[in-house]
Coordinates of C-alpha atoms in Angstrom, one line a residue:
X238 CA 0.0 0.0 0.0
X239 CA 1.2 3.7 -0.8
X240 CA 1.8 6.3 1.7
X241 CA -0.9 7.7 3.4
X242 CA -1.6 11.4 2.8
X243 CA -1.3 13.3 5.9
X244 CA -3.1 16.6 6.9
X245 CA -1.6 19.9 6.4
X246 CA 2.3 21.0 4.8
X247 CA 5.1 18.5 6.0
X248 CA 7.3 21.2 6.6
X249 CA 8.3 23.5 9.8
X250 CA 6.4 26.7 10.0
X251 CA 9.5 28.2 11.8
X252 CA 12.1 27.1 8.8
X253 CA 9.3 27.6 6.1
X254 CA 8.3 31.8 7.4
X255 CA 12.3 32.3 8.0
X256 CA 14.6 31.0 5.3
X257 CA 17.9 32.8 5.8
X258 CA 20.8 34.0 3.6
X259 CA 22.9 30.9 2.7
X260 CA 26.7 30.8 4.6
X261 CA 29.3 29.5 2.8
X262 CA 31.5 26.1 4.0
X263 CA 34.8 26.3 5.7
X264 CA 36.9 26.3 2.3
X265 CA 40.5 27.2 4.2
X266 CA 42.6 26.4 7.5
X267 CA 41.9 29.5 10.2
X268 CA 43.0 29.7 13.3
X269 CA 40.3 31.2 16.7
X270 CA 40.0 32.0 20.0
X271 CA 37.1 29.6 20.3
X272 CA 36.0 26.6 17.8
X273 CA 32.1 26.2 18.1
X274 CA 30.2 23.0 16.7
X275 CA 26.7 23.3 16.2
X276 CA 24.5 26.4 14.6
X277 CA 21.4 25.8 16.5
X278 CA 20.4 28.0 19.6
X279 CA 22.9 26.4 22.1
X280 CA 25.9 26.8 20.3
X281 CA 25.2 30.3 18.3
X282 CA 24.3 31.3 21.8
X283 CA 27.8 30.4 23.3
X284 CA 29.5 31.8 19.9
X285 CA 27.4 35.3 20.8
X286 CA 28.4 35.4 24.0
X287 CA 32.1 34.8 23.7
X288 CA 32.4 37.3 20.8
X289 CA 31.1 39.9 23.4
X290 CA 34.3 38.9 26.0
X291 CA 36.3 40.0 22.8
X292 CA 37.3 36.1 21.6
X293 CA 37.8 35.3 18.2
X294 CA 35.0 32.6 17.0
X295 CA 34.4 30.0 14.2
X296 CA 30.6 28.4 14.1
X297 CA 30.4 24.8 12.3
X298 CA 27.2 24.3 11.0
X299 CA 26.6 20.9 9.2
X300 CA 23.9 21.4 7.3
X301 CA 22.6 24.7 7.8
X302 CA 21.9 27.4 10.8
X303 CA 19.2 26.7 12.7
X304 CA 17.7 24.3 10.9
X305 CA 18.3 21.4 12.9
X306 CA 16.6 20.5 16.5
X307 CA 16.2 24.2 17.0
X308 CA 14.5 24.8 13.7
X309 CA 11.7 21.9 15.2
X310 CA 11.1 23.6 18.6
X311 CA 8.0 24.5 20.1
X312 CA 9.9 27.7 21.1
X313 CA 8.9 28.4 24.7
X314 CA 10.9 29.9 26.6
X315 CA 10.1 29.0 30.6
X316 CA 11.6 27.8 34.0
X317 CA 8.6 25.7 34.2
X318 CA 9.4 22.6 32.6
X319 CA 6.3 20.3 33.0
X320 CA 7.1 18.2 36.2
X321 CA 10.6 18.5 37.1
X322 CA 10.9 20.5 40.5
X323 CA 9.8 17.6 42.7
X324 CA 11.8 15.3 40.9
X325 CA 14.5 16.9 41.3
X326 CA 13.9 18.0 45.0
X327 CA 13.2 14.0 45.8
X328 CA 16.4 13.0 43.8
X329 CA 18.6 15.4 44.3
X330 CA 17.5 17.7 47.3
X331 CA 16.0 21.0 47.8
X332 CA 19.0 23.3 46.8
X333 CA 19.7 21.6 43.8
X334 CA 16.1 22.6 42.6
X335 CA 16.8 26.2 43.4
X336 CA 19.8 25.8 41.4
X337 CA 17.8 25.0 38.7
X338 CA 14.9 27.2 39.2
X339 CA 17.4 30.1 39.5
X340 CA 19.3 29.2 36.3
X341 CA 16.9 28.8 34.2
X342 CA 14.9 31.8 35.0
X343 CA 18.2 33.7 34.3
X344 CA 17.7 32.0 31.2
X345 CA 14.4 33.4 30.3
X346 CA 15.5 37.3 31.1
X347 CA 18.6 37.2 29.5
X348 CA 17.0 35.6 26.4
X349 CA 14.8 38.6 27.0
X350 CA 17.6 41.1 27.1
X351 CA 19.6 39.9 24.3
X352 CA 15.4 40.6 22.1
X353 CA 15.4 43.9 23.3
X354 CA 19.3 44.9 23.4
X355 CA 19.8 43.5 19.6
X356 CA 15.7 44.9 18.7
X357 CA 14.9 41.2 17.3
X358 CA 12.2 41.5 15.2
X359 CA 10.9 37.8 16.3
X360 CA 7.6 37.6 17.9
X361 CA 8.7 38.1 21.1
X362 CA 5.6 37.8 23.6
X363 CA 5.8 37.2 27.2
X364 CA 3.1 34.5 28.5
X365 CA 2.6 32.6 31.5
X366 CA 3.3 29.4 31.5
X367 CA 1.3 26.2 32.7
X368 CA 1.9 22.6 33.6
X369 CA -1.9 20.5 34.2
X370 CA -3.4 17.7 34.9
X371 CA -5.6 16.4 32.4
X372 CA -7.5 14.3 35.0
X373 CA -7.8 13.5 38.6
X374 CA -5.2 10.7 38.5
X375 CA -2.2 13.3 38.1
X376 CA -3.7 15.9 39.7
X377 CA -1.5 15.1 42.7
X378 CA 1.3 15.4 41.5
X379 CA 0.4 18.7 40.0
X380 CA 0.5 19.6 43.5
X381 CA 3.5 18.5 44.6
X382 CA 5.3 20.2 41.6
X383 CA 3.6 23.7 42.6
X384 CA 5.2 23.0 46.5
X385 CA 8.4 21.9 45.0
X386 CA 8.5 24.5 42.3
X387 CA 7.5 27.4 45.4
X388 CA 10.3 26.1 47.4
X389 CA 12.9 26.0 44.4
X390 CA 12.0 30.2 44.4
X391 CA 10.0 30.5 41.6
X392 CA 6.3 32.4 42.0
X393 CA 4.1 30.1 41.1
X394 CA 0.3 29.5 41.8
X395 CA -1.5 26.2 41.9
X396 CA -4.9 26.8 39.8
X397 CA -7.7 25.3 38.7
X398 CA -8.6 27.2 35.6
X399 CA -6.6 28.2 32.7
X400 CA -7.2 29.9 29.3
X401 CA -7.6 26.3 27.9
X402 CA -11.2 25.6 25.9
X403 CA -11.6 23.0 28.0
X404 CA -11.3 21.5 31.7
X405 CA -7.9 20.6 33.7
X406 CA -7.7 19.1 37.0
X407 CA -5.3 21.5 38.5
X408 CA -2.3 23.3 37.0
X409 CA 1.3 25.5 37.8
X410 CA 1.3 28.6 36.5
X411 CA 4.1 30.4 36.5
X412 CA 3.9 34.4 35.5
X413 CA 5.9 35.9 32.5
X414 CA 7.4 33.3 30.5
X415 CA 7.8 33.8 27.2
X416 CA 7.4 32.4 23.2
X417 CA 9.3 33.4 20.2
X418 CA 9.9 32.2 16.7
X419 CA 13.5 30.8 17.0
X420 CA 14.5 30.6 13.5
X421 CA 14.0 35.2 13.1
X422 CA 15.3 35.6 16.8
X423 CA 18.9 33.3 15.7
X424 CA 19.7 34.3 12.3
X425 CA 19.5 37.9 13.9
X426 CA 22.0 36.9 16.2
X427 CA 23.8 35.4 13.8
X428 CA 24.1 38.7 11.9
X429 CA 25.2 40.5 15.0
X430 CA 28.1 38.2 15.8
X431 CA 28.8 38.3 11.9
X432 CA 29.2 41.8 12.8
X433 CA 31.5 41.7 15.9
X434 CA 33.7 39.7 13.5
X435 CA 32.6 36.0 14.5
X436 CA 32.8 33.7 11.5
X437 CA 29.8 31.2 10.7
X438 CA 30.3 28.3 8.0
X439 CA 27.6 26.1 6.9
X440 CA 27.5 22.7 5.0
X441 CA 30.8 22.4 7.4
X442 CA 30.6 18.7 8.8
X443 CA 33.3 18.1 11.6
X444 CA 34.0 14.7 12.0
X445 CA 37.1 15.1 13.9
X446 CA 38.5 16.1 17.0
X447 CA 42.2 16.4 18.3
X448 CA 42.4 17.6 22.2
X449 CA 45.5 20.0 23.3
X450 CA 46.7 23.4 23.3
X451 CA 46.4 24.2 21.0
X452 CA 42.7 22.0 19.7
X453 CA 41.9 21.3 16.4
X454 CA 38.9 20.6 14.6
X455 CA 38.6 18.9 11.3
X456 CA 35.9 19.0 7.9
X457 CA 34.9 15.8 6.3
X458 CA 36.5 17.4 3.4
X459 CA 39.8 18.1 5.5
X460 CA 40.1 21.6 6.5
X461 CA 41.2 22.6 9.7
X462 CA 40.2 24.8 12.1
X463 CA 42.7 25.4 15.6
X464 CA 41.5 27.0 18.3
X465 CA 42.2 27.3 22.1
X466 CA 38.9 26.0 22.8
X467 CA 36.2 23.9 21.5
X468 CA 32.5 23.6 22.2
X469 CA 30.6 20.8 20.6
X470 CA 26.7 21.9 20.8
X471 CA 25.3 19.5 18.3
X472 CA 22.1 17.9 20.1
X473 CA 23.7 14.7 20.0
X474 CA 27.7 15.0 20.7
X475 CA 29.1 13.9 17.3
X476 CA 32.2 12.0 19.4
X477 CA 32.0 9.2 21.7
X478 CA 34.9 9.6 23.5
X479 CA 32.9 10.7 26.9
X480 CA 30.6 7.9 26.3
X481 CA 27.6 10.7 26.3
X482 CA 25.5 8.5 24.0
X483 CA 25.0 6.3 27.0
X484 CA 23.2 8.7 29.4
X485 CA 21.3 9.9 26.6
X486 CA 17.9 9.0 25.3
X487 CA 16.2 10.5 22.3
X488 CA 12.7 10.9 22.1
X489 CA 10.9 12.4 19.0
X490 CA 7.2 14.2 19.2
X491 CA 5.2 15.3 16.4
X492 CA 3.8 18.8 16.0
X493 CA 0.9 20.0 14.4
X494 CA -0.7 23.7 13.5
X495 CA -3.7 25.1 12.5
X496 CA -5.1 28.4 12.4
X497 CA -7.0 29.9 14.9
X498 CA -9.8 33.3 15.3
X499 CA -7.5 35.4 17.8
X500 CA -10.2 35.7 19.8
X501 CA -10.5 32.2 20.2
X502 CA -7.0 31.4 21.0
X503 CA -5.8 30.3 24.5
X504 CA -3.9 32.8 26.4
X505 CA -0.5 31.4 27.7
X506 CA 1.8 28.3 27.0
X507 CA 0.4 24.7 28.4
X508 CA 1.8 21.4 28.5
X509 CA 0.5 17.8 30.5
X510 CA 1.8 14.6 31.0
X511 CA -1.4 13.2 30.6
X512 CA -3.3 11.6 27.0
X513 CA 0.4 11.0 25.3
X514 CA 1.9 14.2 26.7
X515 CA 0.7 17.5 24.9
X516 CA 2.1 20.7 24.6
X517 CA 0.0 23.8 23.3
X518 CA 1.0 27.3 22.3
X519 CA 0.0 30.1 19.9
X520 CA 1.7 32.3 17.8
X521 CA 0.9 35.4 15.5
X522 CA -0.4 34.5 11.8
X523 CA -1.9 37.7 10.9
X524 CA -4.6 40.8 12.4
X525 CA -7.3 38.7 12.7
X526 CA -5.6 34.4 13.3
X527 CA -3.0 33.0 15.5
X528 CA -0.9 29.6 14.9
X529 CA -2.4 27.2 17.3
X530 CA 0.8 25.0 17.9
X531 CA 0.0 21.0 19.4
X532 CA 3.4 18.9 19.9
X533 CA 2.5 15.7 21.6
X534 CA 2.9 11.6 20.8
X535 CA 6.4 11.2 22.1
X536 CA 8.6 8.0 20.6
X537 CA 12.0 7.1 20.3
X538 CA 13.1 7.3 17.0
X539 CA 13.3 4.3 14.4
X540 CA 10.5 2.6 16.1
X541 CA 6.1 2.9 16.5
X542 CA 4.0 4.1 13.8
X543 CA 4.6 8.2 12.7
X544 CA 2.1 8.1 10.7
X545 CA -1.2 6.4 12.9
X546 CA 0.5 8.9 15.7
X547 CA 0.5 11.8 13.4
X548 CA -3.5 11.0 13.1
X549 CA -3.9 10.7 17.1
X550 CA -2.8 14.1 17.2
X551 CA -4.6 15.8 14.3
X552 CA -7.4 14.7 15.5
X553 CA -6.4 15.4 19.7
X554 CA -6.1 19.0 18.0
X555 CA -9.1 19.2 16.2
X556 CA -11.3 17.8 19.2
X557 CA -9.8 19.7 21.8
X558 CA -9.8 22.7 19.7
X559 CA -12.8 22.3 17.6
X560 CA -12.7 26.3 16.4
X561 CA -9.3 25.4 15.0
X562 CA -9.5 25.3 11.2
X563 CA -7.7 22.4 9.2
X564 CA -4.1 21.3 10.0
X565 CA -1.7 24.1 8.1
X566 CA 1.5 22.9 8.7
X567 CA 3.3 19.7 10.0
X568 CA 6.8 18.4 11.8
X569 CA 8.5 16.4 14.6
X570 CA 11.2 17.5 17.0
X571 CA 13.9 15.4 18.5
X572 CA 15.1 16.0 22.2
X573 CA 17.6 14.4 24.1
X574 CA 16.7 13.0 28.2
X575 CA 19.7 13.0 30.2
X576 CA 19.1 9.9 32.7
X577 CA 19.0 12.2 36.0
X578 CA 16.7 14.8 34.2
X579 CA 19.7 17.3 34.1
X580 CA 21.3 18.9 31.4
X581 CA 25.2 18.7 30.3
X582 CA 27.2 21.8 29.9
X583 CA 30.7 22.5 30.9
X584 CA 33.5 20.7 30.7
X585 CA 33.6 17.1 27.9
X586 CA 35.1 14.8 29.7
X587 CA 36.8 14.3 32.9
X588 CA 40.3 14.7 31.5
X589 CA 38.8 18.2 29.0
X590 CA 41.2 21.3 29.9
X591 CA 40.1 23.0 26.3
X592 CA 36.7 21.3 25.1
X593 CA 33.1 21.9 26.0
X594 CA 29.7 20.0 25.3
X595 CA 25.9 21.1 25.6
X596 CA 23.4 18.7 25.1
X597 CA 20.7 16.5 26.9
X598 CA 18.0 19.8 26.9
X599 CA 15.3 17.6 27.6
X600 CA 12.9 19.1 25.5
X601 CA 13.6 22.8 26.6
X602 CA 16.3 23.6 24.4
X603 CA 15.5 27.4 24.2
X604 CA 16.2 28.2 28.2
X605 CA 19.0 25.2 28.0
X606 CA 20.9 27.0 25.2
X607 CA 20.8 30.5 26.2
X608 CA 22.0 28.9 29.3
X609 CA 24.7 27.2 27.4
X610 CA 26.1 30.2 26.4
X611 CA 26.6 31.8 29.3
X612 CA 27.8 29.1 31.3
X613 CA 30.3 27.7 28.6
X614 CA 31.7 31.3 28.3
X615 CA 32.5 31.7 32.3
X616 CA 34.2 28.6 32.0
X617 CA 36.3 29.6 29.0
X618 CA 36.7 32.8 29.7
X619 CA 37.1 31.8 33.6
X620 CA 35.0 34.9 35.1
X621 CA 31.6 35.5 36.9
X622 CA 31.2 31.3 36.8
X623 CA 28.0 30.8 38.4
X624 CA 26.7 29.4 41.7
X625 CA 24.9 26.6 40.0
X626 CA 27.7 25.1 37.0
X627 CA 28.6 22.1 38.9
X628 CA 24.5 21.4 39.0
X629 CA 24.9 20.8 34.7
X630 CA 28.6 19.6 35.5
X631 CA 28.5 16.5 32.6
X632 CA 31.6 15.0 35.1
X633 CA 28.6 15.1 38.5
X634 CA 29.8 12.3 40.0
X635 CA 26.7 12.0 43.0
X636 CA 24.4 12.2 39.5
X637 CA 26.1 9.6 37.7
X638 CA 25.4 6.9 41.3
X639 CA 21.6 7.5 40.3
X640 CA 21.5 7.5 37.2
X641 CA 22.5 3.6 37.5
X642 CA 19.4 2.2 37.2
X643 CA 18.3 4.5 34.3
X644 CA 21.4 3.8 32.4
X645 CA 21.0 0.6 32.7
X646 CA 17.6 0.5 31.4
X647 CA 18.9 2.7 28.1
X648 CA 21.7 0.1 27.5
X649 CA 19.5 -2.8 28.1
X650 CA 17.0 -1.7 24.9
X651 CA 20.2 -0.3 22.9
X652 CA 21.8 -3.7 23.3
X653 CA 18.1 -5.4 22.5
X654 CA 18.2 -3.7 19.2
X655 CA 21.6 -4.2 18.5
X656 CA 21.0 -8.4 19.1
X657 CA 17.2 -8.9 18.6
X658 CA 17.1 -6.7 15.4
X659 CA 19.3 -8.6 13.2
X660 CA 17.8 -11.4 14.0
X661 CA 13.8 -10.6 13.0
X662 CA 12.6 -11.4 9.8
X663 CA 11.7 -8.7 8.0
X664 CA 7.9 -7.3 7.3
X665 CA 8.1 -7.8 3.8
X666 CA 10.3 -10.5 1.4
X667 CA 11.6 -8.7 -1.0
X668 CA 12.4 -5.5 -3.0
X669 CA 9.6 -6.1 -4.8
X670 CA 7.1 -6.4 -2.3
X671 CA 8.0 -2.8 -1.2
X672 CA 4.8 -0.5 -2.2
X673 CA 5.9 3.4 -3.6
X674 CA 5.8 5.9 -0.8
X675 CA 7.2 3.1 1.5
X676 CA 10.5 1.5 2.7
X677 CA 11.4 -1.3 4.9
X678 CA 14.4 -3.6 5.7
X679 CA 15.2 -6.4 3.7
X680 CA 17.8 -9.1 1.8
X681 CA 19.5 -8.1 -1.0
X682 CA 22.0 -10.9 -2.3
X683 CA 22.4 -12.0 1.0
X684 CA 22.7 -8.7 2.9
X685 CA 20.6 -6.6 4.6
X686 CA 19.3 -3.2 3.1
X687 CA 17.6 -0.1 3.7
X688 CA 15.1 0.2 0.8
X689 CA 12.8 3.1 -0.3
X690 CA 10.5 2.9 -3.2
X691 CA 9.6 6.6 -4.6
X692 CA 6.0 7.5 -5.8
X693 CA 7.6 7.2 -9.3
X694 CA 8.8 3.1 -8.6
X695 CA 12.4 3.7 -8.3
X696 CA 14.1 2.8 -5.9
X697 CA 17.1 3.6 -3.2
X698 CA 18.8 1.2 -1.6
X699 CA 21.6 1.8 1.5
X700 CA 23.4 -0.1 4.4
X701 CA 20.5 -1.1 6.6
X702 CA 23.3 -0.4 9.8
X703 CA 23.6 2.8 11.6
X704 CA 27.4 4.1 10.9
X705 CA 27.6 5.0 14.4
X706 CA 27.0 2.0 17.0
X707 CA 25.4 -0.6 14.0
X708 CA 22.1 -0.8 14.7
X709 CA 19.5 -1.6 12.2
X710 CA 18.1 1.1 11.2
X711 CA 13.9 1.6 10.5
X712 CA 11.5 3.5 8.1
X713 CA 10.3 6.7 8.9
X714 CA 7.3 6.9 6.8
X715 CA 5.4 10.0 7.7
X716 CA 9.0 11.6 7.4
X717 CA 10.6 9.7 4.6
X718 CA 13.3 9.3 6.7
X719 CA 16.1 5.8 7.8
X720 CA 15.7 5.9 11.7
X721 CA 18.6 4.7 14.2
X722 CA 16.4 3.3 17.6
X723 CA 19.4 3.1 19.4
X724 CA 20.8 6.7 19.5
X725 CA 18.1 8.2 17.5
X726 CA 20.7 9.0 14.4
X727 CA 18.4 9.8 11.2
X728 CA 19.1 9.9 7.3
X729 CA 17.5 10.4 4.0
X730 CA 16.8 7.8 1.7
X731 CA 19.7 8.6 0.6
X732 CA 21.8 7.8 3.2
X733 CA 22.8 11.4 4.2
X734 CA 22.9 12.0 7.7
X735 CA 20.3 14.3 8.8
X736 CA 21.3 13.8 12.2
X737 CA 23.5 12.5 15.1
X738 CA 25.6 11.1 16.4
X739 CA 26.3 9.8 13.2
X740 CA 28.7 11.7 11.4
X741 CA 29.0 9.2 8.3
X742 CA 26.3 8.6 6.0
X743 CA 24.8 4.9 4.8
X744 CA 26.3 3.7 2.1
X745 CA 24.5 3.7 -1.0
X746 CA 24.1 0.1 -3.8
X747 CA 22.0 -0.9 -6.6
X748 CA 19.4 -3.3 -7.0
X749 CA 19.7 -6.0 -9.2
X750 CA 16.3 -5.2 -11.6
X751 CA 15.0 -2.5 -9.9
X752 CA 15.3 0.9 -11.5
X753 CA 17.7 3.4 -9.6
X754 CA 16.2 7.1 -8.3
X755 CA 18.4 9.9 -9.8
X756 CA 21.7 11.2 -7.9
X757 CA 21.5 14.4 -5.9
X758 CA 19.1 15.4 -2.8
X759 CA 17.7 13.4 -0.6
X760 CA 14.0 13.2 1.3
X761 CA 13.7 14.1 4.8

């Protein structure tokens, strides 16, 4: 069978409304201050706030700015992140929440600042914020988050009614938050650190890394770039020599958005655990509609069915929302859970003297990477460090004795895939049996390959293992995309990595019979 249409434009509103100039790549050896991998918000926020201190900086981007987990965001900007405060107060203890609370509420003003300081022409709104119970079952622990979240020092107020067009069991709301379109908000501040003499290069794929003083980054095309410090902001560190990938676990959520009458709209930024976990926001279309914005059916990538959850939330949307007119625009996000709920930023490893990595955001990558920037540029720079950087220490030692039994758990599926995958037969037999609009797993002479069949019958055919760890990688098919559920590496049908931690792309071969799709591009 075919692919299924889907409702509404598979595309991100954010990249679509915000397109950018094009950067050129890295075509020479240069020399910095500061080497930064990663254009998305965490790493063009560290660039920005080093070139401030008066350090020379390089950005790698490789594909191109913004446009990867950052370009996919829900963009809300809040120290309210849906349950975490009591978590963290029962796992960690009570000033270790008001670490958190205080960090990332600096966060949200300084994100703030830098809007109004710059003038950002980016939708800036402020908004409170709300986490809810959908029913009675969770309304406890809506509760306890408000007590925990009160303690941690952040003004919130336990509530029973919010803006929503329908009724909650109880809900934190926390006062001036804010939302923003990410992709208008970073390629202004890529302009400004253009302008302070920071250098940005695009389609510039690292895919090396040699520690020292001096360090030294290196293109998959060879060029060089030395610097007295690296930062590696890529979502997913691109090297394994920390062993990050282990206390990592990606998760993907789909988004939808439809229009909505402004006066219909709800007021403020929401988001439950409840019904699959939902998170709803607006944003401004034109005089008279706002975006309603629904992100919800969370699964790890390479595994469930995109499509069927795609459907679940169209139509979550549609009945929860019923003024809401048909489903505009469509897209997924990919975050990274850190196994003690905490983000890492500072220092790479326990040996790192000159290199820095930012990841594990959680799903609140907008706070996280402003955060990022700030924090990775005390530590570089080695002034005004913060009270709370050994709280997103990626070396925590007391974190790493309870994240055990998470970790665990991660390397217990990762090794279940890695095992159990090679060994199931495959849901269809052949090449042939492979339907256009589809793609699936299966023998070729012998081997194992990642097969799509475009609407037009030809085919691509790639390795069927992830080039990172070797997992078998599955079909995306609401995205058109290979899927790595082990470390949630993506590529396009192709084999082009999309995204990490592979850094290598699958290797492409013909089909015996089968007519081959034309070089050049690839889907996703």
């Amino acid at each position: 069978m075919s692919a299924h249409p889907l409702p509404g434009r598979d595309a991100s509103y954010w990249m679509a409304t915000a397109p950018g100039p094009e950067r050129p790549p890295l075509t020479e050896d240069i020399e910095v201050d500061v080497a930064v991998v990663g254009g998305g918000i965490a790493g063009l926020s560290t660039a920005w706030e080093l070139s401030l201190t008066g350090r020379s900086v390089a950005v790698l981007e490789a594909g191109r700015l913004a446009a990867g987990v950052t370009g996919f965001t829900t963009a809300k900007i809040s120290a309210l992140h849906s349950l975490v405060y009591d978590p963290l107060r029962r796992s960690h203890g009570a000033e270790t929440a008001r670490h958190y609370a205080a960090s990332q509420q600096d966060a949200v003003d300084h994100l703030a600042r830098t809007v109004a300081g710059l003038d950002i022409d980016c939708d800036f709104e402020r908004a409170p914020a709300y986490t809810y119970a959908a029913g009675p079952a969770s309304a406890g622990a809506i509760e306890a988050e408000a007590r925990a979240a009160a303690e941690a020092g952040l003004p919130v107020h336990h509530v029973t009614e919010t803006g929503l067009p329908y009724p909650v069991a109880g809900a934190v709301r926390l006062d001036d938050q804010a939302q923003f379109h990410p992709r208008k908000y970073l390629l202004a501040l890529a302009d400004g650190l253009e302008a302070r003499g920071g250098r940005i290069f695009e389609r510039s794929r690292v895919t090396r890394l040699r520690e020292g003083q001096p360090c030294q980054v290196t293109t998959e095309d060879g060029r060089k770039v030395t610097a007295g410090a690296v930062v590696v902001a890529t979502h997913h560190p691109v090297f394994d020599r920390a062993l990050h990938f282990a206390r990592l676990s990606p998760r993907r959520e789909l988004v939808v958005a439809a229009p909505l009458d402004r006066d219909r709209a709800p007021q403020g930024m929401y988001i439950t655990e409840d019904e699959g976990k939902r998170s709803v926001r607006t944003a401004p279309l034109d005089e008279e509609r706002r975006l309603l914005i629904v992100t919800g059916e969370s699964f790890t990538p390479g595994t469930g069915d995109p499509v069927a959850a795609f459907r679940r939330l169209d139509a979550w949307t549609h009945d929860r929302f019923p003024a809401a007119g048909p489903t505009a625009w469509r897209w997924a996000a990919q975050d990274l859970d850190p196994a003690d709920t905490v983000p890492l930023v500072g220092p790479f490893h326990p040996g790192a003297r000159h290199t820095y990595v930012a990841t594990g955001f959680g799903g609140w990558g907008m706070t996280g990477g402003a955060l990022a920037g700030r924090l990775l540029t005390a530590l570089i720079t080695g002034s005004d460090v913060p009270p709370w950087a050994e709280l997103y220490d990626p070396r925590r030692l007391k974190s790493l004795l309870r994240e055990g039994k998470a970790l665990l758990g991660t390397q217990v599926e990762v090794a279940q895939h890695l095992a159990g995958d090679r060994l199931h037969v495959p849901r269809v037999d052949s090449v042939a049996d492979i339907a256009p609009g589809t793609g699936a797993v299966v023998r070729v002479d012998g081997r194992r390959r990642a097969v799509h069949r475009a609407e037009d019958g030809t085919v691509r055919a790639v390795s069927a293992r992830c080039t990172h760890l070797g997992c078998l990688v599955s079909f995306n098919q609401a995205e058109t995309t290979w899927e790595c559920p082990c470390h949630g590496s993506r590529f396009g049908t192709d084999g082009a990595v999309l995204q990490g931690p592979a850094t290598r792309p699958l290797e492409r071969f013909d089909v015996p019979g089968e007519p081959p799709a034309e070089d050049g591009g690839h889907t996703g």
